mmCIF file of C-alpha atoms in Angstrom:
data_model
loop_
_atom_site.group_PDB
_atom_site.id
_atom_site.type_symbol
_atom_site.label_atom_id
_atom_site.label_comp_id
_atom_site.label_asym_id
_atom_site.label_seq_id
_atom_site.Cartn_x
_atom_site.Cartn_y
_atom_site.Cartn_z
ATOM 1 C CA UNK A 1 29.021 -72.624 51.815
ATOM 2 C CA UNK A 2 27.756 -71.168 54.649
ATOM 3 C CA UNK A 3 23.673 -71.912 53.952
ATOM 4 C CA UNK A 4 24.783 -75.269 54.466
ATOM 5 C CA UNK A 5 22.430 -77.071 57.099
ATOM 6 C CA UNK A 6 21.941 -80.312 58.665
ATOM 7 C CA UNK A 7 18.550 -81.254 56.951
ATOM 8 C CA UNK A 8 19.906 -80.527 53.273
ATOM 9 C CA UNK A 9 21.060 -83.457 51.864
ATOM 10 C CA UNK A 10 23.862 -83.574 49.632
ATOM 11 C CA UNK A 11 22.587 -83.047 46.315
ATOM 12 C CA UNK A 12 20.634 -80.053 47.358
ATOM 13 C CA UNK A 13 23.782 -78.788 49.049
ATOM 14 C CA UNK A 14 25.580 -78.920 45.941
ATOM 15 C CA UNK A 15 22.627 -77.233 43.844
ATOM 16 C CA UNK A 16 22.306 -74.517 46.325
ATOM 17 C CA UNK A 17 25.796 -73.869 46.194
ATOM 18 C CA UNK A 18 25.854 -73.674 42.291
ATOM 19 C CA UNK A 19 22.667 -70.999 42.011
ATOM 20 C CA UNK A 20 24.561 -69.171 44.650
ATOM 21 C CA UNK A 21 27.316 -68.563 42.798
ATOM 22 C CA UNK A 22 25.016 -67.840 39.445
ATOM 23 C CA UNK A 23 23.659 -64.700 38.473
ATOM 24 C CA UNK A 24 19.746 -64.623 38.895
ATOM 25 C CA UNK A 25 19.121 -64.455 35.593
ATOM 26 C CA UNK A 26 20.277 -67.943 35.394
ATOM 27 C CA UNK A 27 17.582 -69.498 37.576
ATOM 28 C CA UNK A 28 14.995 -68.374 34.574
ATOM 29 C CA UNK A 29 16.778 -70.384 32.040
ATOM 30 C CA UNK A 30 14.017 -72.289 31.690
ATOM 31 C CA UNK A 31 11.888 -69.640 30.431
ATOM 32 C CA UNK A 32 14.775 -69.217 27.507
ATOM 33 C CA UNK A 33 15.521 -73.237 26.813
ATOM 34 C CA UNK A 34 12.378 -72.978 24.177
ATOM 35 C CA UNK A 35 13.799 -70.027 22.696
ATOM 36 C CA UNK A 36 10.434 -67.846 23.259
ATOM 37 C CA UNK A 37 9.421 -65.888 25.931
ATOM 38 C CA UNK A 38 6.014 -65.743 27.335
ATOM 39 C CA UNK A 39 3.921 -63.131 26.006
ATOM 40 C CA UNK A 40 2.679 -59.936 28.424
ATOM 41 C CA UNK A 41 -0.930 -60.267 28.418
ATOM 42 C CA UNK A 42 -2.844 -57.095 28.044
ATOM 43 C CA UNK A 43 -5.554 -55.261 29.098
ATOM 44 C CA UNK A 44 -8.805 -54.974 26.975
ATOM 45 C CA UNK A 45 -7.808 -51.350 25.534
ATOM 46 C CA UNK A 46 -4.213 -52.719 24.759
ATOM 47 C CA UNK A 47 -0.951 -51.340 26.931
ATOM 48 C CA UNK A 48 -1.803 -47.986 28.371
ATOM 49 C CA UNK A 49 0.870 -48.153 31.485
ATOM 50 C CA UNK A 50 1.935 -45.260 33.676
ATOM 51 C CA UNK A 51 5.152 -45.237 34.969
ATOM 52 C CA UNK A 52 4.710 -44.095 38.529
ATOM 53 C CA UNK A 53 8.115 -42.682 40.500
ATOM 54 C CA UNK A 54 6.254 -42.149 44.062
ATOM 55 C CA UNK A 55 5.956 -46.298 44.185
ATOM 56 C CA UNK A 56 9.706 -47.409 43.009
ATOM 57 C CA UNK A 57 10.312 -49.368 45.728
ATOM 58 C CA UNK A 58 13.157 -50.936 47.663
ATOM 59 C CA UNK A 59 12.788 -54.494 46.046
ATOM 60 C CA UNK A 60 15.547 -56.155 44.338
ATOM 61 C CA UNK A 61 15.666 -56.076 40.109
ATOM 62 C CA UNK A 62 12.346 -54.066 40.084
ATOM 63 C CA UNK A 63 10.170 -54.445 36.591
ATOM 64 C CA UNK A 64 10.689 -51.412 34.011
ATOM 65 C CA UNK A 65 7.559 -49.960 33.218
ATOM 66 C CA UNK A 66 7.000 -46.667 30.450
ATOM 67 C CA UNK A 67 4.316 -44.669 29.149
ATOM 68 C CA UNK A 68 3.024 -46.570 25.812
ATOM 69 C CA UNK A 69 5.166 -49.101 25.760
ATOM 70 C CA UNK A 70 4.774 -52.991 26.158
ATOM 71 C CA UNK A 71 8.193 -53.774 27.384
ATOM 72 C CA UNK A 72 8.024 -55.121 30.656
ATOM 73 C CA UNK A 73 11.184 -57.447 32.330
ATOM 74 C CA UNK A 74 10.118 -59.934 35.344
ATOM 75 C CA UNK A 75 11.575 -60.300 38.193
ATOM 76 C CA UNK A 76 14.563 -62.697 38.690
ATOM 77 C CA UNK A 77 14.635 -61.865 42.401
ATOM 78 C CA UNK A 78 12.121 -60.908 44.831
ATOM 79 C CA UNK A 79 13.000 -59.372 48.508
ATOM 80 C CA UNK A 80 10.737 -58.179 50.632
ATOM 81 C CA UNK A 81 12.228 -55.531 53.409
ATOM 82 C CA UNK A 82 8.777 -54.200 54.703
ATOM 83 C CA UNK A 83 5.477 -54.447 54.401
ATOM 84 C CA UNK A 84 5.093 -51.044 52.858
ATOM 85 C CA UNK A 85 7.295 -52.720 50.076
ATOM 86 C CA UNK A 86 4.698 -54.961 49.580
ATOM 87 C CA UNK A 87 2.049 -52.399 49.465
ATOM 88 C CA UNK A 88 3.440 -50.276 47.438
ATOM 89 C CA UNK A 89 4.606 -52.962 44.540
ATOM 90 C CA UNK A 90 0.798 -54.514 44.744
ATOM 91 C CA UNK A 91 -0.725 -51.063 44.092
ATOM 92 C CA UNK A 92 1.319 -50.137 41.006
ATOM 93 C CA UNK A 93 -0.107 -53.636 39.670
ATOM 94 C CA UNK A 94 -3.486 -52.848 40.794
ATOM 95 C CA UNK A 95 -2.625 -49.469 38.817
ATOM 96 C CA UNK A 96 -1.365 -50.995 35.986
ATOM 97 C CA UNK A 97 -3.942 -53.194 35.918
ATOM 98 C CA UNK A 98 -6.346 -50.318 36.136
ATOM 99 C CA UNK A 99 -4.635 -48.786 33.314
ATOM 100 C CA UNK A 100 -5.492 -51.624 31.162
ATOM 101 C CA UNK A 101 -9.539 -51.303 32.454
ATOM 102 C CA UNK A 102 -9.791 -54.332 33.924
ATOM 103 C CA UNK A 103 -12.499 -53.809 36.719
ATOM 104 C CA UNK A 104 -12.043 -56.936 38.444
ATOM 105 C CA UNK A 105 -8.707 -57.381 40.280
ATOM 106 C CA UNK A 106 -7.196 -59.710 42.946
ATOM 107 C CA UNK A 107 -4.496 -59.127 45.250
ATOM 108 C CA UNK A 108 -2.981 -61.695 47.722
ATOM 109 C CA UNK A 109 0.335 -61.830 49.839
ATOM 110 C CA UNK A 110 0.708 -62.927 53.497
ATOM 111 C CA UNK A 111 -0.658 -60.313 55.735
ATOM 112 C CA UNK A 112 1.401 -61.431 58.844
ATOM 113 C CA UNK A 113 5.102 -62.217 59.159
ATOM 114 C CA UNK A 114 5.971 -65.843 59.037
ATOM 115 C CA UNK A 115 2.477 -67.369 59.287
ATOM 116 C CA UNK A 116 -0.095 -68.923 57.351
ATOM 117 C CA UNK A 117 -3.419 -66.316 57.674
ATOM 118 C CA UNK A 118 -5.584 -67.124 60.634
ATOM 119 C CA UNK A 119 -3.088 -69.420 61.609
ATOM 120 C CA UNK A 120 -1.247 -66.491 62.887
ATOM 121 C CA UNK A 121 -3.875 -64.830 64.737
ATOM 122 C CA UNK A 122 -7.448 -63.636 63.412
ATOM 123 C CA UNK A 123 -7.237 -60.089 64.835
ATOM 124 C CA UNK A 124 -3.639 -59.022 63.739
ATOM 125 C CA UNK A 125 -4.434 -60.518 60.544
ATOM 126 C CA UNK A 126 -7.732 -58.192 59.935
ATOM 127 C CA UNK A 127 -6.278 -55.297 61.318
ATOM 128 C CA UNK A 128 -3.536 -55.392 59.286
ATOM 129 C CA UNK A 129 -5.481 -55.893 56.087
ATOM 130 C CA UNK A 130 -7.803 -52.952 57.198
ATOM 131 C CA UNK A 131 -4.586 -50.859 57.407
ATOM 132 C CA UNK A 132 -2.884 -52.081 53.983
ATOM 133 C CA UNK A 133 -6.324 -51.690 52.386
ATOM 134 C CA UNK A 134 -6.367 -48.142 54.018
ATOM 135 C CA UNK A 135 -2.694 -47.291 52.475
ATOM 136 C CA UNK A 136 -3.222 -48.671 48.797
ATOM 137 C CA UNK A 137 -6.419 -45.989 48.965
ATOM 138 C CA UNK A 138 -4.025 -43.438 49.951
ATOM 139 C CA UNK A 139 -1.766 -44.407 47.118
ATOM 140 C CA UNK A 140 -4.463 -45.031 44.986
ATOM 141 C CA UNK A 141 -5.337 -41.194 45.512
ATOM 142 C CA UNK A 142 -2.069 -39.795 44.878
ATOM 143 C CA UNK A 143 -1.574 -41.904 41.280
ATOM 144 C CA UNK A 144 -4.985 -41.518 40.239
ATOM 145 C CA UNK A 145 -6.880 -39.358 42.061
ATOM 146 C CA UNK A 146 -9.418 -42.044 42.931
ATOM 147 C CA UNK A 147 -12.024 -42.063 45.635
ATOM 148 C CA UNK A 148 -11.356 -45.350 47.118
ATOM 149 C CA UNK A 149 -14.204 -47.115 49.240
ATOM 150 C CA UNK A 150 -12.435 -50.151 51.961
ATOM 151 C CA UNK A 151 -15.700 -52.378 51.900
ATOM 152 C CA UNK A 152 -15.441 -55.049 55.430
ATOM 153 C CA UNK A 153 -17.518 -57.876 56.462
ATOM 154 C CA UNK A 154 -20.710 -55.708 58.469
ATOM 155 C CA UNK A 155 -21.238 -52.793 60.372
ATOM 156 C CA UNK A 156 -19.941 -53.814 63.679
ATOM 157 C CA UNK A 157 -16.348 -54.517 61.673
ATOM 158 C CA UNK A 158 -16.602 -51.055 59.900
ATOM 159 C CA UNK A 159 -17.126 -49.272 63.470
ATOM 160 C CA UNK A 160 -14.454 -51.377 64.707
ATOM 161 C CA UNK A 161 -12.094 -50.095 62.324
ATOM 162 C CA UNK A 162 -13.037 -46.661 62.002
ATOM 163 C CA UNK A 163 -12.175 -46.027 65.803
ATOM 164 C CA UNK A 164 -8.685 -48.078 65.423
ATOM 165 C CA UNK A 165 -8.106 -46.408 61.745
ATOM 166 C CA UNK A 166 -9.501 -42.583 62.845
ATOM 167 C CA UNK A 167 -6.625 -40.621 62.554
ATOM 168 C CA UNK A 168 -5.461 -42.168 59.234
ATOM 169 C CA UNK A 169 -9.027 -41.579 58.050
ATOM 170 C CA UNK A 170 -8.529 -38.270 58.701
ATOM 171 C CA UNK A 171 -5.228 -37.996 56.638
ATOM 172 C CA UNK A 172 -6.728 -39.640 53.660
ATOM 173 C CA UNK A 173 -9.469 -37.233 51.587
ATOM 174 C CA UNK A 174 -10.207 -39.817 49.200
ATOM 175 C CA UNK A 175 -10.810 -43.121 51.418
ATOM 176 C CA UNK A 176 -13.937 -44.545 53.402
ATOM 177 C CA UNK A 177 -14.861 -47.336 54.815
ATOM 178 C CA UNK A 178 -18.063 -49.409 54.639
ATOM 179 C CA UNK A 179 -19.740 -52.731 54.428
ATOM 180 C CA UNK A 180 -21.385 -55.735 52.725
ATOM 181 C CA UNK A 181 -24.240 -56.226 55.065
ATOM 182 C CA UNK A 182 -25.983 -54.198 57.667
ATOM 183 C CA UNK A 183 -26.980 -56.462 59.841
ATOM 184 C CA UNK A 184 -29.615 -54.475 61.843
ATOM 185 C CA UNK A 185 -31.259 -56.714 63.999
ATOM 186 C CA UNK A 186 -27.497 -57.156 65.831
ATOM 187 C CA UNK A 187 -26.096 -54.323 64.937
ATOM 188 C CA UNK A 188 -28.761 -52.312 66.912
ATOM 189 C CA UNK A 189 -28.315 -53.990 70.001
ATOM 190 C CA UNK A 190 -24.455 -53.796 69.820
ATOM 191 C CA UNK A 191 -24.320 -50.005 68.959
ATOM 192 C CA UNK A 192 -26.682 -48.767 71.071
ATOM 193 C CA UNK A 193 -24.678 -48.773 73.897
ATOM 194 C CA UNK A 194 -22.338 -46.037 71.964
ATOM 195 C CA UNK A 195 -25.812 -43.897 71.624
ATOM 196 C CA UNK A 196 -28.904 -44.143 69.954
ATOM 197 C CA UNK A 197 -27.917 -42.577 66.522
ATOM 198 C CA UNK A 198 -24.629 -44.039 65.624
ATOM 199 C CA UNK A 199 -25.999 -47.114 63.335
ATOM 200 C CA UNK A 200 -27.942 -44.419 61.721
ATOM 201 C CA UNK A 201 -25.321 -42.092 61.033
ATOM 202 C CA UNK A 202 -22.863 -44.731 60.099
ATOM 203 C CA UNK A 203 -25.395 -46.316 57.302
ATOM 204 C CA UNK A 204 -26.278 -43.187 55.841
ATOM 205 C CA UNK A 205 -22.540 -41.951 55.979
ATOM 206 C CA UNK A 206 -21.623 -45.616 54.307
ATOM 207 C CA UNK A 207 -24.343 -45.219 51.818
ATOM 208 C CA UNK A 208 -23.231 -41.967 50.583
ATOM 209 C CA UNK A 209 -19.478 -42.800 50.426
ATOM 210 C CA UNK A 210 -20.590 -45.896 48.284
ATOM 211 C CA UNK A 211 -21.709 -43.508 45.540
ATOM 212 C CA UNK A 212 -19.224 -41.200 45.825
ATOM 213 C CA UNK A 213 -16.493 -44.182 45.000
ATOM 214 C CA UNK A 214 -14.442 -44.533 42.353
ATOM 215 C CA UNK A 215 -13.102 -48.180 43.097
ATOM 216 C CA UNK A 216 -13.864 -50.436 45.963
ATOM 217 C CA UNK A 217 -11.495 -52.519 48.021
ATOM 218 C CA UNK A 218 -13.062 -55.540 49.690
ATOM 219 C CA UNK A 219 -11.219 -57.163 52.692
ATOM 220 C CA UNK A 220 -11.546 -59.744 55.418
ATOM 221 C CA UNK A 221 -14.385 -61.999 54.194
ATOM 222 C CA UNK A 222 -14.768 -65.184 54.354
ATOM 223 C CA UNK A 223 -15.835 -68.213 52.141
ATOM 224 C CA UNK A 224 -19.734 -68.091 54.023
ATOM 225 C CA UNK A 225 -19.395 -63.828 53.078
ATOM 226 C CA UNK A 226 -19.163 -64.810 48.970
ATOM 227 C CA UNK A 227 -22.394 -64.671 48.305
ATOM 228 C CA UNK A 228 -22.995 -60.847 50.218
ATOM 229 C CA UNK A 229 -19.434 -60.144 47.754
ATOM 230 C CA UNK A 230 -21.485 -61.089 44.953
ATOM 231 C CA UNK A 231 -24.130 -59.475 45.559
ATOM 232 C CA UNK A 232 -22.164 -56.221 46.378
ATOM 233 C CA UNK A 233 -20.143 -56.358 43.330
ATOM 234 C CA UNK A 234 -22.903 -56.629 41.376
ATOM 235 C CA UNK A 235 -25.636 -54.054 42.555
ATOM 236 C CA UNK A 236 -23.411 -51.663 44.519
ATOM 237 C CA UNK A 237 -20.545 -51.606 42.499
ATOM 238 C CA UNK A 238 -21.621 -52.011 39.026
ATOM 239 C CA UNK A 239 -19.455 -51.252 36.290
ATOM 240 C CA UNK A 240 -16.555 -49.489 39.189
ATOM 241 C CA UNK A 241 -13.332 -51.341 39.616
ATOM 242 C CA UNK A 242 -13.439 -54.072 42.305
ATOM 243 C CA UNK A 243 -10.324 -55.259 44.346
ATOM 244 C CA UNK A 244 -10.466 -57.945 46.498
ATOM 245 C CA UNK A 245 -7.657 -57.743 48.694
ATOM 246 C CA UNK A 246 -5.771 -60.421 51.225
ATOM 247 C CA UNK A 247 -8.792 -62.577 50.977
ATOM 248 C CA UNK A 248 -7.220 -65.637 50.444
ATOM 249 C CA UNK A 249 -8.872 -66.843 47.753
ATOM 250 C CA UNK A 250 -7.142 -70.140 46.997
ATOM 251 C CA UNK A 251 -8.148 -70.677 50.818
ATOM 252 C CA UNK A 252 -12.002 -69.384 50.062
ATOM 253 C CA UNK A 253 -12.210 -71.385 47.068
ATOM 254 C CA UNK A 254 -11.056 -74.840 48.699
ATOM 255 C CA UNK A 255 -13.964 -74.452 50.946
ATOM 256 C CA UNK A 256 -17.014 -74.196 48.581
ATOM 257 C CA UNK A 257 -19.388 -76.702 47.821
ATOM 258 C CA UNK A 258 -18.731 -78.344 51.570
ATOM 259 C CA UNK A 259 -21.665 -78.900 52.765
ATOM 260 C CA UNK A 260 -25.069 -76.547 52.888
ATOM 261 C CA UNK A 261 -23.467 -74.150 54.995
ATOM 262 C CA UNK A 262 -20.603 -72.694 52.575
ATOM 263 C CA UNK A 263 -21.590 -71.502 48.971
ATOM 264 C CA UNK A 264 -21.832 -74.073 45.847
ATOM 265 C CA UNK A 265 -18.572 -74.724 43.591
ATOM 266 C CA UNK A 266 -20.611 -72.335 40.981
ATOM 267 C CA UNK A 267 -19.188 -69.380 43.013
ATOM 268 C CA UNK A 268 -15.651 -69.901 41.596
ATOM 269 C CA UNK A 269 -17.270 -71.057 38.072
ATOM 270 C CA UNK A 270 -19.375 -67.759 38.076
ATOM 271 C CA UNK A 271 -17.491 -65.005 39.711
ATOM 272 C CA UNK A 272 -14.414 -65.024 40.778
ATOM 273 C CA UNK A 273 -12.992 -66.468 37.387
ATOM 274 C CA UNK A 274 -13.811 -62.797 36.647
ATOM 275 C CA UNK A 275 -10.997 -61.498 39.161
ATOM 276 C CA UNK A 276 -7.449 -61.250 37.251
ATOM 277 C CA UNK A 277 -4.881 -62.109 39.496
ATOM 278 C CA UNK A 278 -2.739 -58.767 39.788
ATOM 279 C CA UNK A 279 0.144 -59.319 42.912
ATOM 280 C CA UNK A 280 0.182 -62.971 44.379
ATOM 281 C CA UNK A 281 2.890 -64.296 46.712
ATOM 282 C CA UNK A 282 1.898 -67.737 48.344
ATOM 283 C CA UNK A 283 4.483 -69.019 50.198
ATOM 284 C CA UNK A 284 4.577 -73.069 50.736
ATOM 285 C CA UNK A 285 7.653 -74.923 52.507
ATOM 286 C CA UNK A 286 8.121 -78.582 51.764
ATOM 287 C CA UNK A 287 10.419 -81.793 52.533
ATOM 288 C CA UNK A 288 11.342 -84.782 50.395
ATOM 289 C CA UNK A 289 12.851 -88.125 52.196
ATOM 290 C CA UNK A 290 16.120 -89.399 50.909
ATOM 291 C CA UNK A 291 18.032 -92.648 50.481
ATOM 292 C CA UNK A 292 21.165 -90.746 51.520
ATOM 293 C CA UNK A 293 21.815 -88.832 55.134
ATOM 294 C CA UNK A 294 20.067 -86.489 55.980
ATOM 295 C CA UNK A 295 17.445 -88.547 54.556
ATOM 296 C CA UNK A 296 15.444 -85.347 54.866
ATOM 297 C CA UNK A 297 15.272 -82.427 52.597
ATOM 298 C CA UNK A 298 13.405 -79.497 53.717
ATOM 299 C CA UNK A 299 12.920 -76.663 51.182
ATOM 300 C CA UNK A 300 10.645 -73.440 50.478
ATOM 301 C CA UNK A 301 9.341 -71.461 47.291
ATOM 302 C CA UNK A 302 6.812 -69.537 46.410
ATOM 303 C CA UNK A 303 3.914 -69.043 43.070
ATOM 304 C CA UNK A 304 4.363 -65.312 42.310
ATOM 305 C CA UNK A 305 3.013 -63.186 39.683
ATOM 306 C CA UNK A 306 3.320 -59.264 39.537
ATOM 307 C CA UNK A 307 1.184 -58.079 36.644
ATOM 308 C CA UNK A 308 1.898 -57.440 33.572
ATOM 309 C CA UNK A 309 4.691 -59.577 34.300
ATOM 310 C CA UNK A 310 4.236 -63.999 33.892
ATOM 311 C CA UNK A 311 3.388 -66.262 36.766
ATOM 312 C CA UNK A 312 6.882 -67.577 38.400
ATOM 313 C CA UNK A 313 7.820 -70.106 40.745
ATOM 314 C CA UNK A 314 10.283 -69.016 42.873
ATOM 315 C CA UNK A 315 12.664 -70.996 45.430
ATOM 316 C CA UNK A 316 13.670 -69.301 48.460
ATOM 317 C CA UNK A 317 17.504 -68.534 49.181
ATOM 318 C CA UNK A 318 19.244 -68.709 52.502
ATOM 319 C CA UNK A 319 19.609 -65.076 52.990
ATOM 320 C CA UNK A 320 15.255 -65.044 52.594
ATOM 321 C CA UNK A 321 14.996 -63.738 49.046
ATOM 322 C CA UNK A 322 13.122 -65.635 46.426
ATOM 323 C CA UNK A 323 14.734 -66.696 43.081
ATOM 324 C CA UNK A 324 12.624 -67.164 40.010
ATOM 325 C CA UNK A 325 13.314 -70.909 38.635
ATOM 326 C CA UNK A 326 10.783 -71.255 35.929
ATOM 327 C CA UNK A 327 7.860 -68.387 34.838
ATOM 328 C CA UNK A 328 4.914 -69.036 32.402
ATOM 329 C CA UNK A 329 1.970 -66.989 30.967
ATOM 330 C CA UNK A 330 -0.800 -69.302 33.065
ATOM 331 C CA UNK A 331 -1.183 -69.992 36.379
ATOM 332 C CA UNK A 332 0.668 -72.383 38.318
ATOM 333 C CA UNK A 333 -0.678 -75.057 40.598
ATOM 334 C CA UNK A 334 0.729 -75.891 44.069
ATOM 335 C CA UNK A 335 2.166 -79.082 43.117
ATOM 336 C CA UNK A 336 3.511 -77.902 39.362
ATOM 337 C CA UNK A 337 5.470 -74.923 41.831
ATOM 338 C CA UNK A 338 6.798 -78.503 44.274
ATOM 339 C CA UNK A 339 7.724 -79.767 41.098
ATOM 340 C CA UNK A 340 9.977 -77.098 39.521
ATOM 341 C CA UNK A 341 11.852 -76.823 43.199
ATOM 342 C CA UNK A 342 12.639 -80.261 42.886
ATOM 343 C CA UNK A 343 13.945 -80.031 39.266
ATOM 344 C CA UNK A 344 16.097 -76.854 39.861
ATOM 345 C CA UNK A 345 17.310 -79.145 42.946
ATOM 346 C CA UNK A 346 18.289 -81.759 41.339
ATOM 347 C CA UNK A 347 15.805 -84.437 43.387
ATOM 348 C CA UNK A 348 13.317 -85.022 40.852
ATOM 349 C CA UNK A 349 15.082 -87.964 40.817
ATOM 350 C CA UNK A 350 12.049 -90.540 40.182
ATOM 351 C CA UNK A 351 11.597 -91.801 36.890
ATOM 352 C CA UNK A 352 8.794 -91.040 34.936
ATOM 353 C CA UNK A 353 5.819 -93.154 35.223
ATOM 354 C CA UNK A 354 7.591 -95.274 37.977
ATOM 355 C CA UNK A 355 5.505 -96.889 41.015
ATOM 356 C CA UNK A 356 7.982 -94.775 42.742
ATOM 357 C CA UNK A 357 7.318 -91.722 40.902
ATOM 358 C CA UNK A 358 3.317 -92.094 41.299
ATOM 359 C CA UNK A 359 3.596 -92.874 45.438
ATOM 360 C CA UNK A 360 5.291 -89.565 45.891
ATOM 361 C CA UNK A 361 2.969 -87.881 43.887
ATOM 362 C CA UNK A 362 -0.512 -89.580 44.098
ATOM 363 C CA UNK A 363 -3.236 -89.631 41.651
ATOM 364 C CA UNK A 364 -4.611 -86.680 42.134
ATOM 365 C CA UNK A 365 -2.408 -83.493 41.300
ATOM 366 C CA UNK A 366 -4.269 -80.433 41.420
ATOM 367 C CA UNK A 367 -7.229 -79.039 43.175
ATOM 368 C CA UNK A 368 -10.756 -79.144 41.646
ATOM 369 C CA UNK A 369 -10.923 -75.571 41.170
ATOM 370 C CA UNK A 370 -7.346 -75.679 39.345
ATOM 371 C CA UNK A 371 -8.719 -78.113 36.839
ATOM 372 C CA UNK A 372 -9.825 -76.477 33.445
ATOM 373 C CA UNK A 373 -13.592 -76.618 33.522
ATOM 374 C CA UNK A 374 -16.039 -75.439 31.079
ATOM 375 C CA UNK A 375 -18.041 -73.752 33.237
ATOM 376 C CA UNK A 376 -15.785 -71.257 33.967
ATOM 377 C CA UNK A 377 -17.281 -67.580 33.282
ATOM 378 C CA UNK A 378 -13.987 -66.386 32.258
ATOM 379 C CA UNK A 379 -10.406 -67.490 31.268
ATOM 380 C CA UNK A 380 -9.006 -64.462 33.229
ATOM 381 C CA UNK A 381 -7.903 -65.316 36.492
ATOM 382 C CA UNK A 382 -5.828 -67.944 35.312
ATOM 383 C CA UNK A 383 -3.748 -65.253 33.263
#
C-alpha cells in the first residue's frame, strides 16, 4: 500500500486500498444500485453528434461518441497529461454541444497547474486563457469550419494579446480577437504612444471580425464585466453561439448582489442560467478530524461533467487521476461532491440527524445561487 500517508487515518487507508485494487467501473456503483442509469440529455434538435478522430485524446477510458447515435459511456477515470488534453476534450464538448444547437455554452477547468485562479497569479492565468481560447478556435476551424471571434475584457487587453498571440494569429485563418468595451477616453491616451491610428485601426478591424464570426469565445472577465457580457451577447452576438470560457463562473456568481459595485443576483436568475455547462472540472481538497490517530484526514475530488455525458463526483487517486464515485443527470453542489468522498471513504460516519452530524455540516448547505429558485430564466445550466 504504497499511497499510504501519515495524515490518512485508518479507515481511509483501508478504503483506498480496496478501490485500488477495484476496477474503475466499480467506483460508479452507485449510479447502478437503483438499477437505472441517468438519462443523456439532448440537444433541442435531438442527438446529431459527430465523431471527431483529430480530438481523441490521450485521457484514460475516453467517452464513445458516433454519428446518429445516442450511446454515450462516462468516464470512470479522468487523467489529465497536458493541457492540450484538456483543450482538446473541452472542444469536442463544445462541438458536441454545438451539434445539438445549443448557442449558449460554458466551459471551466483550472487554467494554471496546481492553483486556485488568481490565486496563482493574474497574468499567467489570462494569458493562458487567451492562448487556450486561441487553440479551441483553431480546433473549432478544423471540425467545423467556424470563424471563431476570442472576445477579452477592452481594447487595451485585446492589443495586449494580439502582440503576445501574433504569430499564432497568423497561423489561424479563422480566429480574431476583440472586445466587450472600447473604452476610448483611456484607451486613447494609452495607445497613442504606439501611434496615432492604432485605436482606430484596431476598432474598425474588431468591428468587422465581429460580423464576420461564426461563434464567439468570451474570456477573462470578471463579476463587475457581466453586465458589458450581457450586453454583448445580446446585441453583438445575437442568435451566434456564445462560449464563455475559464471564467469561473461559480467564482463570478458568488460575488453578485455584494454591494452597489458588483451586478444584482438577477444576473445569474436572467442570463447565465441560459449557459449549459459543457466541460467542468473544479477541483476542491478537504480534511475531516478523527477520534482515531491521525486524527486528521486530508482528501481531494473533484465535480466533473463532460457533455453529453452526467455530472460526476470524482475522488482523486494517489497516482493524480480522478475516479468517478457517484454521477447524476443534475448538477452537483460543493458540499453534495464532500459528501459522496466521505461515503465512498467510509467516514460519513455521523448519524443522521445527530447534533454531531449537524456541527460538521451546519445549517446552511449550498450556496444561494445553487438553491432552486423560480426566477431562474432557464433550467439549463443545471443539466
Amino acid at each position: 500500500f504504497p499511497f499510504y500517508r501519515r495524515s490518512d487515518s485508518l479507515s481511509t487507508y483501508i478504503a483506498m486500498a480496496l478501490m485500488s485494487s477495484l476496477p474503475p467501473t466499480f467506483l460508479c456503483s452507485q449510479r447502478h444500485a437503483a438499477g437505472t442509469r441517468p438519462g443523456v440529455h439532448r440537444g433541442h434538435a435531438g442527438s446529431r453528434r459527430g465523431s471527431l478522430q483529430s480530438f481523441q485524446s490521450s485521457s484514460s477510458s475516453s467517452p464513445s461518441t458516433s454519428q446518429g447515435t445516442s450511446a454515450y459511456e462516462p468516464r470512470s477515470t479522468y487523467a489529465v497529461s497536458s493541457y492540450q488534453t484538456l483543450v482538446r476534450d473541452a472542444c469536442q464538448a463544445i462541438v458536441t454541444a454545438l451539434n445539438d444547437n445549443y448557442t449558449r455554452i460554458d466551459v471551466d477547468f483550472p487554467a494554471l497547474n496546481n492553483s486556485d485562479g488568481y490565486t496563482g497569479g493574474s497574468d499567467n492565468y489570462i494569458d493562458n486563457n487567451a492562448q487556450y481560447a486561441l487553440a479551441t478556435a483553431r480546433l473549432l476551424e478544423d471540425a467545423r469550419g467556424l470563424k471563431t471571434h476570442v472576445v477579452l475584457p477592452d481594447l487595451t487587453e485585446m492589443a495586449r494579446a494580439e502582440k503576445m498571440l501574433k504569430s499564432a494569429l497568423e497561423l489561424t485563418s479563422g480566429a480574431s480577437l476583440g472586445c466587450l468595451e472600447k473604452g476610448y477616453w483611456l484607451n486613447t491616451a494609452m495607445l497613442s504612444l504606439s501611434g496615432g491610428g492604432k485605436m482606430d485601426r484596431l476598432v474598425e478591424e474588431e468591428e468587422a471580425a465581429a460580423k464576420r464570426a461564426d461563434v464567439f469565445i468570451i474570456t477573462n472577465v470578471t463579476a463587475v464585466e457581466l453586465p458589458a457580457v450581457r450586453k454583448y451577447v445580446e446585441e453583438v452576438c445575437g442568435d451566434r453561439p456564445v462560449i464563455l470560457y475559464n471564467t469561473e463562473l461559480d467564482t463570478l456568481r458568488a460575488d453578485l448582489g455584494l454591494g452597489p459595485f458588483f451586478p444584482p443576483k438577477s444576473m445569474h436568475y436572467e442570463f447565465l442560467t441560459q449557459f449549459l455547462t459543457v466541460f467542468y472540472i473544479r477541483p476542491r481538497d478537504y480534511s475531516k478530524s478523527t477520534s482515531v490517530a491521525p486524527f486528521l484526514v486530508n482528501y481531494s475530488g473533484a465535480i466533473f461533467r463532460e457533455y453529453p455525458g452526467p455530472w460526476q463526483a470524482m475522488i482523486k487517486q494517489d497516482n493524480g487521476e480522478l475516479a468517478c464515485v457517484a454521477e447524476r443527470p443534475e448538477r452537483y453542489a460543493l458540499q453534495e461532491l464532500k459528501e459522496a468522498l466521505l461515503e465512498v471513504m467510509g467516514l460519513n460516519t455521523e448519524e443522521a440527524g445527530s447534533t454531531m452530524a449537524f456541527l460538521r455540516r451546519g445549517y446552511k448547505r449550498m450556496t444561494w445561487w445553487e438553491e432552486e429558485s423560480d426566477e431562474e430564466a432557464s433550467g439549463v445550466w443545471r443539466t
